[in-house]
Coordinates of C-alpha atoms in Angstrom, one line a residue:
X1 CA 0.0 0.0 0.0
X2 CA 1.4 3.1 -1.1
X3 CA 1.9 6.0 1.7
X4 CA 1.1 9.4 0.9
X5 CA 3.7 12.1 1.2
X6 CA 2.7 14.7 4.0
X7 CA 0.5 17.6 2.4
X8 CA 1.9 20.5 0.6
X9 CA 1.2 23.5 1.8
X10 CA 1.0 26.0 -1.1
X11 CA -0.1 25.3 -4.3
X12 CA 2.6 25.2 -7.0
X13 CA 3.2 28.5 -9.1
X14 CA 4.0 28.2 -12.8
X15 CA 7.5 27.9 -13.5
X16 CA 8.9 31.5 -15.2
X17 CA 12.1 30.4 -15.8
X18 CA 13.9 27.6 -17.4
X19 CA 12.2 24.5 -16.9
X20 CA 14.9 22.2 -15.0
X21 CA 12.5 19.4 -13.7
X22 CA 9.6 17.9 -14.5
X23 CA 7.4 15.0 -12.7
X24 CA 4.6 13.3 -14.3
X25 CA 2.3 10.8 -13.0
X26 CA 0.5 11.0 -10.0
X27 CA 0.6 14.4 -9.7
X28 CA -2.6 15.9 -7.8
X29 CA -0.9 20.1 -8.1
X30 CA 0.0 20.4 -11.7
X31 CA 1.3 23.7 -12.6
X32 CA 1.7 22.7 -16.8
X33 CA -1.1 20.4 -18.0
X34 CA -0.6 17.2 -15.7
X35 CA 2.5 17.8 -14.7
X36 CA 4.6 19.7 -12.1
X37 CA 7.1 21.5 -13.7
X38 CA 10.0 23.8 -11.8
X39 CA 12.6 26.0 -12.5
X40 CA 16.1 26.5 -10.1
X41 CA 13.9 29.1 -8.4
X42 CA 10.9 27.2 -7.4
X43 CA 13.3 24.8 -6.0
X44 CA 15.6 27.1 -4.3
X45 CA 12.4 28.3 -2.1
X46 CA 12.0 25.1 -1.0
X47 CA 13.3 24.2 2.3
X48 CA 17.7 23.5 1.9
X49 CA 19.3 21.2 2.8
X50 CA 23.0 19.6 3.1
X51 CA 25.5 17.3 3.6
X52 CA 28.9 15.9 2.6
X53 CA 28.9 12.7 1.8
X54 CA 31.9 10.5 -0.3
X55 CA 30.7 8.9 -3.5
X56 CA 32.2 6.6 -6.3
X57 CA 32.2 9.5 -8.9
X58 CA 34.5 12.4 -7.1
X59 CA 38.2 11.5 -5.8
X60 CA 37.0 13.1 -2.4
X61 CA 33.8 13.7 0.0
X62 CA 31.8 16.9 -1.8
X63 CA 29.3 19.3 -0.4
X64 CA 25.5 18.5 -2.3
X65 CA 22.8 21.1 -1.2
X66 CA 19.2 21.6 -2.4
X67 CA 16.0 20.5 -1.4
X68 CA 15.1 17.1 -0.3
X69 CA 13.4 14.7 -2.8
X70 CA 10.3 13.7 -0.1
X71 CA 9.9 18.4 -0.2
X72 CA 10.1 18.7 -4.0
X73 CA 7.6 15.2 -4.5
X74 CA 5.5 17.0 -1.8
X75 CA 5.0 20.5 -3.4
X76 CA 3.7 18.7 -6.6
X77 CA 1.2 17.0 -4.3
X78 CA 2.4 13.5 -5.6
X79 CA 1.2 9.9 -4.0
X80 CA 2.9 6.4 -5.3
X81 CA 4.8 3.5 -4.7
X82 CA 7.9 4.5 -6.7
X83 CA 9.7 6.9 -8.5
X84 CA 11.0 6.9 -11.8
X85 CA 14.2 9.0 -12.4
X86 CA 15.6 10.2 -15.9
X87 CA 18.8 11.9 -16.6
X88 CA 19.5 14.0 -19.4
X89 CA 21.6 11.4 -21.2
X90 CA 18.4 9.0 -20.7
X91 CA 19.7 6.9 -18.1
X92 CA 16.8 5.8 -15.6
X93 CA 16.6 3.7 -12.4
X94 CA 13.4 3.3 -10.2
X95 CA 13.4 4.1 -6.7
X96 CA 10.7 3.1 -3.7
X97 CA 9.3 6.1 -2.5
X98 CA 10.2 4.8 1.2
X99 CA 13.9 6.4 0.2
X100 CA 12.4 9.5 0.3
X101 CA 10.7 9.4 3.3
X102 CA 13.8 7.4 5.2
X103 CA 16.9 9.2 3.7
X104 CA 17.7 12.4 3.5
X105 CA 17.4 12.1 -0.3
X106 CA 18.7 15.5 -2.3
X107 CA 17.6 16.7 -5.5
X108 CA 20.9 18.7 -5.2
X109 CA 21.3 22.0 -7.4
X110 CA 24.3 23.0 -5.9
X111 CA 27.7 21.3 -5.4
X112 CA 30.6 22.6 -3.1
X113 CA 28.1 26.0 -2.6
X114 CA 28.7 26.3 -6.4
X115 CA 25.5 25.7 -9.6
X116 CA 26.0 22.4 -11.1
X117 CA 26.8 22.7 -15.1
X118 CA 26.1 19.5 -17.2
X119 CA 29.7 19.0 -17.7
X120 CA 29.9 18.5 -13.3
X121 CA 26.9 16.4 -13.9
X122 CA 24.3 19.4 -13.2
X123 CA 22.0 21.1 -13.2
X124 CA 20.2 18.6 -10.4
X125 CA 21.6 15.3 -9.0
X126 CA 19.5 12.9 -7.0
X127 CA 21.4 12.1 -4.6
X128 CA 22.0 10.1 -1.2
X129 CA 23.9 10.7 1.6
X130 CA 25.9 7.6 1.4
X131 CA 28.0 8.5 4.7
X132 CA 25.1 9.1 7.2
X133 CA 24.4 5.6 6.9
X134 CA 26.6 2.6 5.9
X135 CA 23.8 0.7 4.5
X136 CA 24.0 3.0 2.0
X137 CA 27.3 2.2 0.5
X138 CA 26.5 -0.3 -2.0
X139 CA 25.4 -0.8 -5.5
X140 CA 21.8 -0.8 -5.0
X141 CA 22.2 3.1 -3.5
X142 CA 24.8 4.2 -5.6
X143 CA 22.5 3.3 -8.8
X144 CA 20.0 5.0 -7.6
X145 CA 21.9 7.9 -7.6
X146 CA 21.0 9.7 -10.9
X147 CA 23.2 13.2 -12.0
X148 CA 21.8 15.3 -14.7
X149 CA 18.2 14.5 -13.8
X150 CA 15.7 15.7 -15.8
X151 CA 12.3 14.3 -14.7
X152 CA 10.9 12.3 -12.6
X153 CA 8.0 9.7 -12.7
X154 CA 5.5 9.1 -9.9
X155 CA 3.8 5.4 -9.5

């Protein structure tokens, strides 16, 4: 049985800048058509968050910052079982919603206090914080990981 996320508070404004993420599916506060849509601003008024955590990609523990995953899923008003990331070079994994809920799961937008280009696998990474927890460090988590993401499907 699939556990809602806590209620959003607001409703979600359309986005005015560039789009940077999008989440389909069960969406119940679209802001364009069906979906939720949000640009770095939306996100940046979101509750922030941080940690420093090492990971297999970077020779050394880095600084991710942004809102957590469970806050963005929440402003779209989104219910489900799972979640369905895509990065811009089309990779996807799935992910229970639990992670959300249990982790402190980042849709980081800033690394090392510095925006994210595509080339330092930005603009948003979905990521974990692999060092808070050491059941964390393993395969399963760091696949879930997803840099570059671009949307995100509710189920």
């Amino acid at each position: 049985m699939a556990l809602p996320l806590p209620p959003h508070a607001w409703a979600l404004d359309p986005a005015t800048g560039t789009v940077v993420l999008t989440i389909t599916g069960r969406v119940r506060s679209p802001n364009a058509g069906a979906n939720a849509v949000f640009d770095m601003a939306m996100l940046s008024k979101l509750p922030q968050h941080s940690f420093v955590t090492w990971t297999p990609w970077y020779p050394q523990p880095r600084k991710f910052s942004g809102p957590l995953l469970r806050d963005v899923l929440a402003a779209a008003g989104c219910e489900g079982s799972t979640v369905r990331a895509t990065a811009l070079n089309d990779y996807q994994v799935e992910l229970p919603l639990d992670d959300a809920r249990l982790h402190q799961v980042l849709v980081a937008r800033l690394l090392d206090d510095k925006p994210m280009s595509v080339r330092d696998k930005g603009p948003l990474f979905l990521i974990y914080p692999f060092d808070s927890d050491p059941a964390l460090r393993n395969a399963v988590y760091y696949s879930r990981a997803a840099w570059q993401l671009q949307s995100l499907e509710v189920i």
